[in-house]
C-alpha positions as a Python dict, from the first residue, in 0.01 Angstrom:
ca = {
    (1, 'X'): (0, 0, 0),
    (2, 'X'): (-1, -367, -66),
    (3, 'X'): (-251, -666, -76),
    (4, 'X'): (-211, -738, 308),
    (5, 'X'): (-316, -389, 380),
    (6, 'X'): (-631, -426, 179),
    (7, 'X'): (-693, -783, 338),
    (8, 'X'): (-653, -619, 673),
    (9, 'X'): (-908, -350, 588),
    (10, 'X'): (-1170, -611, 457),
    (11, 'X'): (-1128, -805, 770),
    (12, 'X'): (-1174, -534, 995),
    (13, 'X'): (-1488, -448, 799),
    (14, 'X'): (-1623, -788, 795),
    (15, 'X'): (-1544, -865, 1173),
    (16, 'X'): (-1723, -522, 1261),
    (17, 'X'): (-2029, -618, 1076),
    (18, 'X'): (-2054, -972, 1167),
    (19, 'X'): (-2014, -875, 1549),
    (20, 'X'): (-2226, -566, 1525),
    (21, 'X'): (-2539, -729, 1399),
    (22, 'X'): (-2611, -975, 1671),
    (23, 'X'): (-2496, -707, 1925),
    (24, 'X'): (-2765, -496, 1788),
    (25, 'X'): (-3042, -726, 1856),
    (26, 'X'): (-2912, -748, 2201),
    (27, 'X'): (-2885, -376, 2240),
    (28, 'X'): (-3255, -333, 2108),
    (29, 'X'): (-3346, -586, 2386),
    (30, 'X'): (-3163, -392, 2643),
    (31, 'X'): (-3314, -70, 2565),
    (32, 'X'): (-3659, -226, 2537),
    (33, 'X'): (-3643, -405, 2862),
    (34, 'X'): (-3832, -683, 2730),
    (35, 'X'): (-3586, -977, 2724),
    (36, 'X'): (-3655, -1245, 2942),
    (37, 'X'): (-3304, -1393, 2944),
    (38, 'X'): (-3161, -1043, 3024),
    (39, 'X'): (-3423, -1003, 3295),
    (40, 'X'): (-3313, -1315, 3454),
    (41, 'X'): (-2943, -1225, 3434),
    (42, 'X'): (-2948, -858, 3548),
    (43, 'X'): (-3317, -799, 3696),
    (44, 'X'): (-3192, -847, 4048),
    (45, 'X'): (-2906, -603, 4023),
    (46, 'X'): (-3116, -345, 3835),
    (47, 'X'): (-3403, -373, 4107),
    (48, 'X'): (-3148, -312, 4386),
    (49, 'X'): (-3038, 7, 4221),
    (50, 'X'): (-3376, 126, 4161),
    (51, 'X'): (-3458, 49, 4541),
    (52, 'X'): (-3175, 224, 4664),
    (53, 'X'): (-3203, 536, 4440),
    (54, 'X'): (-3592, 561, 4499),
    (55, 'X'): (-3665, 504, 4121),
    (56, 'X'): (-4003, 376, 4019),
    (57, 'X'): (-3926, 172, 3680),
    (58, 'X'): (-4281, 189, 3556),
    (59, 'X'): (-4297, 583, 3546),
    (60, 'X'): (-4297, 728, 3207),
    (61, 'X'): (-4148, 1081, 3158),
    (62, 'X'): (-4266, 1333, 2908),
    (63, 'X'): (-3956, 1490, 2695),
    (64, 'X'): (-3909, 1776, 2935),
    (65, 'X'): (-3877, 1539, 3258),
    (66, 'X'): (-3653, 1335, 3080),
    (67, 'X'): (-3459, 1616, 2983),
    (68, 'X'): (-3441, 1739, 3330),
    (69, 'X'): (-3311, 1396, 3471),
    (70, 'X'): (-3067, 1390, 3228),
    (71, 'X'): (-2928, 1733, 3296),
    (72, 'X'): (-2922, 1667, 3656),
    (73, 'X'): (-2708, 1338, 3631),
    (74, 'X'): (-2485, 1527, 3398),
    (75, 'X'): (-2444, 1832, 3629),
    (76, 'X'): (-2384, 1590, 3923),
    (77, 'X'): (-2113, 1389, 3728),
    (78, 'X'): (-1935, 1731, 3635),
    (79, 'X'): (-1935, 1825, 3991),
    (80, 'X'): (-1779, 1490, 4088),
    (81, 'X'): (-1486, 1508, 3844),
    (82, 'X'): (-1426, 1882, 3924),
    (83, 'X'): (-1399, 1818, 4297),
    (84, 'X'): (-1179, 1493, 4247),
    (85, 'X'): (-943, 1694, 4063),
    (86, 'X'): (-906, 1978, 4320),
    (87, 'X'): (-868, 1736, 4612),
    (88, 'X'): (-673, 1437, 4457),
    (89, 'X'): (-373, 1517, 4674),
    (90, 'X'): (-540, 1455, 4982),
    (91, 'X'): (-742, 1139, 4860),
    (92, 'X'): (-606, 781, 4857),
    (93, 'X'): (-480, 603, 4549),
    (94, 'X'): (-230, 869, 4457),
    (95, 'X'): (104, 695, 4489),
    (96, 'X'): (270, 960, 4265),
    (97, 'X'): (147, 1257, 4484),
    (98, 'X'): (6, 1431, 4185),
    (99, 'X'): (-125, 1778, 4299),
    (100, 'X'): (-451, 1962, 4264),
    (101, 'X'): (-539, 2068, 3900),
    (102, 'X'): (-559, 2410, 3805),
    (103, 'X'): (-897, 2536, 3830),
    (104, 'X'): (-950, 2630, 3433),
    (105, 'X'): (-802, 2291, 3335),
    (106, 'X'): (-1006, 2110, 3610),
    (107, 'X'): (-1340, 2286, 3444),
    (108, 'X'): (-1236, 2186, 3105),
    (109, 'X'): (-1181, 1806, 3185),
    (110, 'X'): (-1479, 1797, 3411),
    (111, 'X'): (-1707, 1919, 3104),
    (112, 'X'): (-1517, 1722, 2863),
    (113, 'X'): (-1586, 1383, 3022),
    (114, 'X'): (-1938, 1474, 3111),
    (115, 'X'): (-2018, 1551, 2742),
    (116, 'X'): (-1834, 1218, 2612),
    (117, 'X'): (-1582, 1436, 2433),
    (118, 'X'): (-1273, 1325, 2638),
    (119, 'X'): (-1062, 1645, 2526),
    (120, 'X'): (-764, 1617, 2699),
    (121, 'X'): (-543, 1943, 2781),
    (122, 'X'): (-326, 1739, 3028),
    (123, 'X'): (-98, 1457, 3048),
    (124, 'X'): (-278, 1176, 3248),
    (125, 'X'): (26, 1015, 3370),
    (126, 'X'): (173, 1347, 3535),
    (127, 'X'): (-165, 1521, 3624),
    (128, 'X'): (-413, 1288, 3756),
    (129, 'X'): (-439, 1025, 4036),
    (130, 'X'): (-533, 691, 3982),
    (131, 'X'): (-841, 744, 4201),
    (132, 'X'): (-932, 1061, 3975),
    (133, 'X'): (-889, 843, 3655),
    (134, 'X'): (-1102, 548, 3800),
    (135, 'X'): (-1381, 708, 4018),
    (136, 'X'): (-1379, 1032, 3793),
    (137, 'X'): (-1302, 969, 3459),
    (138, 'X'): (-1403, 633, 3404),
    (139, 'X'): (-1719, 648, 3563),
    (140, 'X'): (-1800, 932, 3331),
    (141, 'X'): (-1688, 714, 3039),
    (142, 'X'): (-1974, 480, 3144),
    (143, 'X'): (-2244, 746, 3220),
    (144, 'X'): (-2191, 981, 2887),
    (145, 'X'): (-2181, 659, 2681),
    (146, 'X'): (-2521, 552, 2846),
    (147, 'X'): (-2666, 918, 2829),
    (148, 'X'): (-2627, 876, 2441),
    (149, 'X'): (-2794, 552, 2414),
    (150, 'X'): (-3088, 665, 2647),
    (151, 'X'): (-3148, 965, 2407),
    (152, 'X'): (-3118, 757, 2106),
    (153, 'X'): (-3383, 531, 2290),
    (154, 'X'): (-3622, 800, 2369),
    (155, 'X'): (-3610, 950, 2012),
    (156, 'X'): (-3667, 595, 1874),
    (157, 'X'): (-3969, 548, 2115),
    (158, 'X'): (-4119, 894, 1986),
    (159, 'X'): (-4070, 806, 1614),
    (160, 'X'): (-4161, 466, 1626),
    (161, 'X'): (-4435, 415, 1900),
    (162, 'X'): (-4801, 472, 1854),
    (163, 'X'): (-4961, 773, 2069),
    (164, 'X'): (-4787, 726, 2396),
    (165, 'X'): (-4805, 901, 2742),
    (166, 'X'): (-4411, 949, 2762),
    (167, 'X'): (-4084, 859, 2588),
    (168, 'X'): (-3947, 641, 2873),
    (169, 'X'): (-3775, 651, 3195),
    (170, 'X'): (-3434, 811, 3161),
    (171, 'X'): (-3296, 633, 3502),
    (172, 'X'): (-3412, 313, 3376),
    (173, 'X'): (-3268, 348, 3030),
    (174, 'X'): (-2913, 440, 3171),
    (175, 'X'): (-2927, 168, 3422),
    (176, 'X'): (-3025, -102, 3165),
    (177, 'X'): (-2767, 29, 2912),
    (178, 'X'): (-2491, 32, 3164),
    (179, 'X'): (-2565, -299, 3352),
    (180, 'X'): (-2653, -510, 3037),
    (181, 'X'): (-2430, -364, 2774),
    (182, 'X'): (-2140, -162, 2865),
    (183, 'X'): (-2035, -333, 3192),
    (184, 'X'): (-1998, -683, 3016),
    (185, 'X'): (-1843, -546, 2708),
    (186, 'X'): (-1577, -331, 2920),
    (187, 'X'): (-1485, -626, 3155),
    (188, 'X'): (-1439, -872, 2832),
    (189, 'X'): (-1227, -609, 2641),
    (190, 'X'): (-1027, -543, 2965),
    (191, 'X'): (-916, -898, 3001),
    (192, 'X'): (-848, -914, 2636),
    (193, 'X'): (-622, -596, 2648),
    (194, 'X'): (-436, -712, 2976),
    (195, 'X'): (-352, -1029, 2799),
    (196, 'X'): (-202, -849, 2499),
    (197, 'X'): (14, -654, 2723),
    (198, 'X'): (-186, -338, 2832),
    (199, 'X'): (-76, -231, 3196),
    (200, 'X'): (-312, -269, 3477),
    (201, 'X'): (-164, -216, 3831),
    (202, 'X'): (-178, 28, 4128),
    (203, 'X'): (193, 48, 4162),
    (204, 'X'): (353, 374, 4146),
    (205, 'X'): (555, 476, 3842),
    (206, 'X'): (866, 279, 3794),
    (207, 'X'): (1195, 443, 3779),
    (208, 'X'): (1481, 233, 3572),
    (209, 'X'): (1824, 308, 3455),
    (210, 'X'): (1866, 300, 3083),
    (211, 'X'): (2150, 171, 2884),
    (212, 'X'): (2309, 530, 2849),
    (213, 'X'): (2319, 527, 3260),
    (214, 'X'): (2043, 767, 3283),
    (215, 'X'): (1705, 744, 3491),
    (216, 'X'): (1402, 714, 3311),
    (217, 'X'): (1035, 726, 3462),
    (218, 'X'): (800, 458, 3324),
    (219, 'X'): (427, 553, 3392),
    (220, 'X'): (199, 290, 3521),
    (221, 'X'): (-136, 261, 3643),
    (222, 'X'): (-494, 89, 3605),
    (223, 'X'): (-497, 156, 3221),
    (224, 'X'): (-654, -156, 3076),
    (225, 'X'): (-979, -101, 3262),
    (226, 'X'): (-1027, 245, 3172),
    (227, 'X'): (-912, 184, 2797),
    (228, 'X'): (-1176, -95, 2771),
    (229, 'X'): (-1467, 145, 2820),
    (230, 'X'): (-1288, 457, 2649),
    (231, 'X'): (-1311, 234, 2335),
    (232, 'X'): (-1634, 65, 2367),
    (233, 'X'): (-1816, 381, 2507),
    (234, 'X'): (-1678, 577, 2201),
    (235, 'X'): (-1509, 820, 2502),
    (236, 'X'): (-1152, 838, 2358),
    (237, 'X'): (-968, 1005, 2651),
    (238, 'X'): (-623, 838, 2710),
    (239, 'X'): (-488, 680, 3031),
    (240, 'X'): (-139, 837, 2890),
    (241, 'X'): (-78, 1156, 2732),
    (242, 'X'): (15, 955, 2393),
    (243, 'X'): (-318, 798, 2407),
    (244, 'X'): (-321, 459, 2218),
    (245, 'X'): (10, 539, 2044),
    (246, 'X'): (170, 453, 2388),
    (247, 'X'): (347, 130, 2397),
    (248, 'X'): (188, 52, 2756),
    (249, 'X'): (-191, 157, 2631),
    (250, 'X'): (-148, -34, 2308),
    (251, 'X'): (155, -243, 2291),
    (252, 'X'): (87, -478, 1994),
    (253, 'X'): (-92, -520, 1656),
    (254, 'X'): (-347, -734, 1849),
    (255, 'X'): (-423, -469, 2116),
    (256, 'X'): (-444, -227, 1808),
    (257, 'X'): (-685, -434, 1617),
    (258, 'X'): (-911, -479, 1955),
    (259, 'X'): (-912, -122, 2018),
    (260, 'X'): (-974, -18, 1664),
    (261, 'X'): (-1250, -288, 1641),
    (262, 'X'): (-1420, -152, 1970),
    (263, 'X'): (-1443, 212, 1888),
    (264, 'X'): (-1692, 150, 1599),
    (265, 'X'): (-1872, -185, 1744),
    (266, 'X'): (-2138, -11, 1939),
    (267, 'X'): (-2220, 269, 1699),
    (268, 'X'): (-2262, 23, 1430),
    (269, 'X'): (-2470, -204, 1657),
    (270, 'X'): (-2723, 84, 1736),
    (271, 'X'): (-2794, 106, 1371),
    (272, 'X'): (-2903, -258, 1382),
    (273, 'X'): (-3074, -204, 1714),
    (274, 'X'): (-3292, 94, 1564),
    (275, 'X'): (-3379, -143, 1256),
    (276, 'X'): (-3515, -397, 1511),
    (277, 'X'): (-3689, -157, 1723),
    (278, 'X'): (-3863, 2, 1424),
    (279, 'X'): (-3950, -326, 1274),
    (280, 'X'): (-3780, -219, 938),
    (281, 'X'): (-3429, -363, 896),
    (282, 'X'): (-3405, -258, 552),
    (283, 'X'): (-3450, 105, 659),
    (284, 'X'): (-3138, 32, 910),
    (285, 'X'): (-2954, -119, 624),
    (286, 'X'): (-3003, 193, 410),
    (287, 'X'): (-2860, 406, 699),
    (288, 'X'): (-2568, 184, 754),
    (289, 'X'): (-2481, 177, 398),
    (290, 'X'): (-2492, 574, 379),
    (291, 'X'): (-2258, 583, 689),
    (292, 'X'): (-2031, 316, 550),
    (293, 'X'): (-2030, 471, 202),
    (294, 'X'): (-1921, 829, 342),
    (295, 'X'): (-1657, 650, 556),
    (296, 'X'): (-1515, 456, 299),
    (297, 'X'): (-1465, 735, 54),
    (298, 'X'): (-1295, 920, 305),
    (299, 'X'): (-1075, 616, 379),
    (300, 'X'): (-976, 575, 36),
    (301, 'X'): (-866, 942, -1),
    (302, 'X'): (-668, 948, 316),
    (303, 'X'): (-490, 623, 220),
    (304, 'X'): (-424, 741, -114),
    (305, 'X'): (-271, 1062, 20),
    (306, 'X'): (-60, 906, 281),
    (307, 'X'): (74, 624, 56),
    (308, 'X'): (178, 865, -224),
    (309, 'X'): (513, 982, -217),
    (310, 'X'): (567, 1345, -64),
    (311, 'X'): (795, 1590, -249),
    (312, 'X'): (851, 1776, 56),
    (313, 'X'): (980, 1451, 213),
    (314, 'X'): (1216, 1358, -97),
    (315, 'X'): (970, 1105, -196),
    (316, 'X'): (994, 905, 127),
    (317, 'X'): (685, 759, 310),
    (318, 'X'): (507, 997, 540),
    (319, 'X'): (611, 814, 860),
    (320, 'X'): (635, 1143, 1077),
    (321, 'X'): (373, 1098, 1394),
    (322, 'X'): (317, 742, 1321),
    (323, 'X'): (422, 421, 1528),
    (324, 'X'): (645, 182, 1332),
    (325, 'X'): (456, -119, 1493),
    (326, 'X'): (134, -5, 1326),
    (327, 'X'): (254, 167, 1013),
    (328, 'X'): (61, 393, 768),
    (329, 'X'): (-251, 192, 691),
    (330, 'X'): (-341, 121, 1076),
    (331, 'X'): (-278, 468, 1151),
    (332, 'X'): (-483, 603, 875),
    (333, 'X'): (-755, 339, 931),
    (334, 'X'): (-780, 435, 1301),
    (335, 'X'): (-791, 798, 1226),
    (336, 'X'): (-1063, 795, 982),
    (337, 'X'): (-1276, 563, 1217),
    (338, 'X'): (-1211, 753, 1539),
    (339, 'X'): (-1332, 1099, 1379),
    (340, 'X'): (-1644, 933, 1227),
    (341, 'X'): (-1719, 770, 1561),
    (342, 'X'): (-1669, 1087, 1764),
    (343, 'X'): (-1433, 864, 1962),
    (344, 'X'): (-1111, 1100, 1953),
    (345, 'X'): (-856, 835, 2045),
    (346, 'X'): (-549, 817, 1857),
    (347, 'X'): (-259, 593, 1764),
    (348, 'X'): (-81, 843, 1574),
    (349, 'X'): (-61, 1218, 1566),
    (350, 'X'): (-320, 1382, 1352),
    (351, 'X'): (-127, 1698, 1319),
    (352, 'X'): (132, 1496, 1132),
    (353, 'X'): (-102, 1336, 867),
    (354, 'X'): (-84, 1458, 513),
    (355, 'X'): (-312, 1774, 451),
    (356, 'X'): (-557, 1551, 259),
    (357, 'X'): (-572, 1267, 518),
    (358, 'X'): (-601, 1535, 811),
    (359, 'X'): (-866, 1712, 606),
    (360, 'X'): (-1061, 1391, 598),
    (361, 'X'): (-1047, 1350, 966),
    (362, 'X'): (-1148, 1714, 1019),
    (363, 'X'): (-1445, 1677, 764),
    (364, 'X'): (-1574, 1387, 947),
    (365, 'X'): (-1608, 1559, 1278),
    (366, 'X'): (-1755, 1864, 1119),
    (367, 'X'): (-2049, 1666, 959),
    (368, 'X'): (-2156, 1596, 1301),
    (369, 'X'): (-2226, 1257, 1467),
    (370, 'X'): (-2370, 1092, 1157),
    (371, 'X'): (-2076, 879, 1017),
    (372, 'X'): (-2159, 610, 1300),
    (373, 'X'): (-2094, 883, 1567),
    (374, 'X'): (-2098, 816, 1932),
    (375, 'X'): (-2296, 538, 2129),
    (376, 'X'): (-2641, 639, 2056),
    (377, 'X'): (-2541, 997, 1914),
    (378, 'X'): (-2458, 873, 1607),
    (379, 'X'): (-2807, 754, 1557),
    (380, 'X'): (-3000, 1037, 1689),
    (381, 'X'): (-2734, 1264, 1495),
    (382, 'X'): (-2815, 1094, 1159),
    (383, 'X'): (-3210, 1062, 1237),
    (384, 'X'): (-3201, 1458, 1230),
    (385, 'X'): (-3076, 1433, 883),
    (386, 'X'): (-3328, 1174, 797),
    (387, 'X'): (-3607, 1403, 887),
    (388, 'X'): (-3459, 1699, 715),
    (389, 'X'): (-3423, 1449, 408),
    (390, 'X'): (-3777, 1337, 423),
    (391, 'X'): (-3886, 1703, 474),
    (392, 'X'): (-3707, 1829, 162),
    (393, 'X'): (-3828, 1536, -47),
    (394, 'X'): (-4190, 1611, 61),
    (395, 'X'): (-4142, 1988, -47),
    (396, 'X'): (-4010, 1861, -376),
    (397, 'X'): (-4329, 1661, -452),
    (398, 'X'): (-4571, 1894, -272),
    (399, 'X'): (-4707, 1664, -16),
    (400, 'X'): (-4679, 1673, 374),
    (401, 'X'): (-4371, 1472, 438),
    (402, 'X'): (-4418, 1145, 677),
    (403, 'X'): (-4166, 926, 841),
    (404, 'X'): (-4263, 597, 985),
    (405, 'X'): (-4636, 701, 933),
    (406, 'X'): (-4618, 1011, 1137),
    (407, 'X'): (-4633, 1374, 964),
    (408, 'X'): (-4338, 1593, 1005),
    (409, 'X'): (-4419, 1945, 1075),
    (410, 'X'): (-4316, 2304, 1154),
    (411, 'X'): (-4190, 2224, 1496),
    (412, 'X'): (-3988, 1896, 1425),
    (413, 'X'): (-3808, 2075, 1145),
    (414, 'X'): (-3710, 2349, 1356),
    (415, 'X'): (-3571, 2124, 1624),
    (416, 'X'): (-3375, 1921, 1348),
    (417, 'X'): (-3226, 2246, 1206),
    (418, 'X'): (-3107, 2365, 1539),
    (419, 'X'): (-2965, 2030, 1610),
    (420, 'X'): (-2765, 2009, 1300),
    (421, 'X'): (-2647, 2370, 1281),
    (422, 'X'): (-2573, 2463, 1651),
    (423, 'X'): (-2244, 2267, 1654),
    (424, 'X'): (-2148, 2392, 1307),
    (425, 'X'): (-2212, 2764, 1426),
    (426, 'X'): (-1990, 2705, 1733),
    (427, 'X'): (-1710, 2587, 1520),
    (428, 'X'): (-1699, 2881, 1287),
    (429, 'X'): (-1748, 3157, 1529),
    (430, 'X'): (-1493, 2987, 1762),
    (431, 'X'): (-1227, 2967, 1489),
    (432, 'X'): (-1301, 3323, 1378),
    (433, 'X'): (-1287, 3468, 1728),
    (434, 'X'): (-962, 3260, 1792),
    (435, 'X'): (-795, 3423, 1466),
    (436, 'X'): (-880, 3753, 1616),
    (437, 'X'): (-719, 3712, 1973),
    (438, 'X'): (-339, 3742, 1967),
    (439, 'X'): (-303, 3541, 2280),
    (440, 'X'): (-496, 3268, 2130),
    (441, 'X'): (-287, 3267, 1805),
    (442, 'X'): (39, 3242, 2031),
    (443, 'X'): (-50, 2870, 2123),
    (444, 'X'): (13, 2762, 1749),
    (445, 'X'): (300, 2584, 1657),
    (446, 'X'): (257, 2608, 1277),
    (447, 'X'): (189, 2932, 1054),
    (448, 'X'): (6, 2953, 737),
    (449, 'X'): (-261, 2707, 619),
    (450, 'X'): (-148, 2427, 876),
    (451, 'X'): (-189, 2685, 1171),
    (452, 'X'): (-549, 2766, 1043),
    (453, 'X'): (-634, 2380, 1014),
    (454, 'X'): (-515, 2368, 1397),
    (455, 'X'): (-763, 2624, 1490),
    (456, 'X'): (-1040, 2474, 1308),
    (457, 'X'): (-954, 2112, 1417),
    (458, 'X'): (-978, 2235, 1796),
    (459, 'X'): (-1306, 2402, 1764),
    (460, 'X'): (-1446, 2091, 1528),
    (461, 'X'): (-1336, 1843, 1790),
    (462, 'X'): (-1476, 2019, 2088),
    (463, 'X'): (-1813, 2106, 1933),
    (464, 'X'): (-1840, 1761, 1770),
    (465, 'X'): (-1767, 1595, 2102),
    (466, 'X'): (-1469, 1414, 1942),
    (467, 'X'): (-1172, 1490, 2152),
    (468, 'X'): (-899, 1449, 1915),
    (469, 'X'): (-661, 1696, 1834),
    (470, 'X'): (-411, 1857, 1581),
    (471, 'X'): (-152, 1839, 1874),
    (472, 'X'): (68, 2110, 1759),
    (473, 'X'): (-182, 2381, 1922),
    (474, 'X'): (-98, 2426, 2313),
    (475, 'X'): (-472, 2447, 2434),
    (476, 'X'): (-374, 2438, 2800),
    (477, 'X'): (-452, 2811, 2843),
    (478, 'X'): (-749, 3020, 3012),
    (479, 'X'): (-875, 3082, 2674),
    (480, 'X'): (-894, 2753, 2543),
    (481, 'X'): (-968, 2572, 2847),
    (482, 'X'): (-1297, 2780, 2909),
    (483, 'X'): (-1385, 2850, 2553),
    (484, 'X'): (-1363, 2476, 2452),
    (485, 'X'): (-1566, 2370, 2738),
    (486, 'X'): (-1839, 2600, 2662),
    (487, 'X'): (-1820, 2473, 2283),
    (488, 'X'): (-1838, 2111, 2426),
    (489, 'X'): (-2159, 2192, 2623),
    (490, 'X'): (-2329, 2369, 2347),
    (491, 'X'): (-2218, 2076, 2091),
    (492, 'X'): (-2343, 1816, 2338),
    (493, 'X'): (-2681, 1955, 2470),
    (494, 'X'): (-2782, 2177, 2181),
    (495, 'X'): (-2821, 1845, 2000),
    (496, 'X'): (-2987, 1634, 2269),
    (497, 'X'): (-3241, 1871, 2380),
    (498, 'X'): (-3404, 1929, 2035),
    (499, 'X'): (-3379, 1536, 1986),
    (500, 'X'): (-3601, 1495, 2280),
    (501, 'X'): (-3818, 1779, 2191),
    (502, 'X'): (-3873, 1600, 1886),
    (503, 'X'): (-3914, 1261, 2050),
    (504, 'X'): (-4192, 1426, 2272),
    (505, 'X'): (-4367, 1601, 1967),
    (506, 'X'): (-4361, 1270, 1742),
    (507, 'X'): (-4482, 1077, 2032),
    (508, 'X'): (-4808, 1264, 2056),
    (509, 'X'): (-4900, 1184, 1711),
    (510, 'X'): (-5107, 888, 1572),
    (511, 'X'): (-4934, 711, 1272),
    (512, 'X'): (-5109, 740, 945),
    (513, 'X'): (-5132, 451, 676),
    (514, 'X'): (-4889, 480, 385),
    (515, 'X'): (-5024, 638, 78),
    (516, 'X'): (-4911, 697, -269),
    (517, 'X'): (-4728, 1007, -174),
    (518, 'X'): (-4529, 854, 112),
    (519, 'X'): (-4155, 840, 48),
    (520, 'X'): (-4031, 497, 121),
    (521, 'X'): (-3715, 528, 321),
    (522, 'X'): (-3582, 178, 290),
    (523, 'X'): (-3447, 208, -69),
    (524, 'X'): (-3136, 289, -236),
    (525, 'X'): (-3283, 624, -376),
    (526, 'X'): (-3330, 737, -34),
    (527, 'X'): (-2998, 641, 66),
    (528, 'X'): (-2839, 852, -218),
    (529, 'X'): (-3071, 1165, -89),
    (530, 'X'): (-2965, 1122, 241),
    (531, 'X'): (-2609, 1107, 191),
    (532, 'X'): (-2624, 1412, -41),
    (533, 'X'): (-2816, 1630, 216),
    (534, 'X'): (-2545, 1510, 493),
    (535, 'X'): (-2233, 1620, 258),
    (536, 'X'): (-2393, 1938, 104),
    (537, 'X'): (-2477, 2066, 435),
    (538, 'X'): (-2129, 1997, 568),
    (539, 'X'): (-1967, 2098, 249),
    (540, 'X'): (-2185, 2424, 211),
    (541, 'X'): (-2094, 2517, 579),
    (542, 'X'): (-1737, 2412, 590),
    (543, 'X'): (-1573, 2435, 229),
    (544, 'X'): (-1460, 2794, 255),
    (545, 'X'): (-1257, 2733, 568),
    (546, 'X'): (-1134, 2401, 442),
    (547, 'X'): (-1007, 2564, 131),
    (548, 'X'): (-804, 2813, 319),
    (549, 'X'): (-660, 2527, 539),
    (550, 'X'): (-611, 2186, 430),
    (551, 'X'): (-660, 2204, 44),
    (552, 'X'): (-437, 2488, 19),
    (553, 'X'): (-166, 2291, 230),
    (554, 'X'): (-202, 1993, 12),
    (555, 'X'): (-156, 2185, -308),
    (556, 'X'): (140, 2361, -167),
    (557, 'X'): (291, 2004, -48),
    (558, 'X'): (258, 1880, -415),
    (559, 'X'): (477, 2179, -483),
    (560, 'X'): (734, 2101, -195),
    (561, 'X'): (638, 2311, 66),
    (562, 'X'): (563, 2197, 406),
    (563, 'X'): (450, 2376, 756),
}
């Protein structure tokens, strides 16, 4: 690692924060719907959508009504993607004549894109038609990201507002966020990607003759438009099988920087948006500092491991699974960021990372969507830990815990614990079950600790709605397609529904004036306490399994063993 690598990382962080701060103010205005300028620009389009869909934008929903509307939209999205895959052979925009997708795989893919996971057990260029990619997957990329932002907005209203009749209108929230935030950003990024060489065409795959005289098929398609929203919406599902390591999906260092910047832009902006909505920017800065601290420590460990000479490789750099046009630092920076953001896109193969770097990526996912996380999802995931931290501190001083002037009581903590522990339970139960099923173990490409890491990673990725993979595991089997789909559903909705329940419960309460026993949440001390709770919960839950996987593998690698 040289000074240019360090400068590149510093430039990335600087650009990210400088762009996210004003974008956060814009996002807050979009979610609150109070911006006169935004109303003039997008109001007529939104009004037309409301009239066509019979939506009353002034209607307030309680948390159950909000959850019902959310589940209905997601169910409709699942059905649309599922049917498109089954009947794509008979639909237009299928120049490569891709046939119907097998039922279990179609089910897995539909659930995956509905839940913002974008787990892919298929190769996009050989499995799906252009219509399925655009009308099915790309649309879900918008809607799943908007769903996360809507839940974040609802939870923020419940925590911040005085006693209100509802937590907002789900239909208005997703419409405003899609029209005002996701669409403009996606269009802009798509133009940048096309300009940097990412393919965007409706032509069929090209067949060319190589210098050796053999024929090679070069996959094409409308990739740039889907990649733009895949990154900005923290979706992560690639147009091509190799994702952003594919030369037509991420051809240059410029496109790599644009895509890598995009995947963290909205999650960081949502933190600034929360500070503006709560009227407490210092509190938002503390939350962002906690996120950046955990991310930076993981990045440092991963970079150290990857740049250290490997005994198993005879002292050579660890370049397996990495693109030479990006190098080690760009690959590690992307890997740590994509797992922190629940994005899941890759520009290198995570299974080929050093054990310590792969362990950092896995641990990021295991912590839940709290280190930046998905669009909106990162903030509502972190707010669950904030409530838990305030509650624990209240217990230590013997006072009723309060957050933003509202008392935290039994129901809120029950819901917060459910949202925090449900994905963790699915990871451990799924991994344990897989270890006991011979047909599931037959999908492994590696034995020993790396094989266990492949199992832990696949269940972590599904339950954490990340979508990246230790790709040595063959997940296109009925066991994994159905099991991982169930994990994705639990990992998504077992967090969303408790968040909405908390929003409804807290929204019914009147704020109390701060007292001498109120814990300030905008100080460095609170940031340290919050980080400790996040890491301890993750560490206590997963350290035993990580010790048998990546930690053992790292120690063995230092002795010259490889798996």
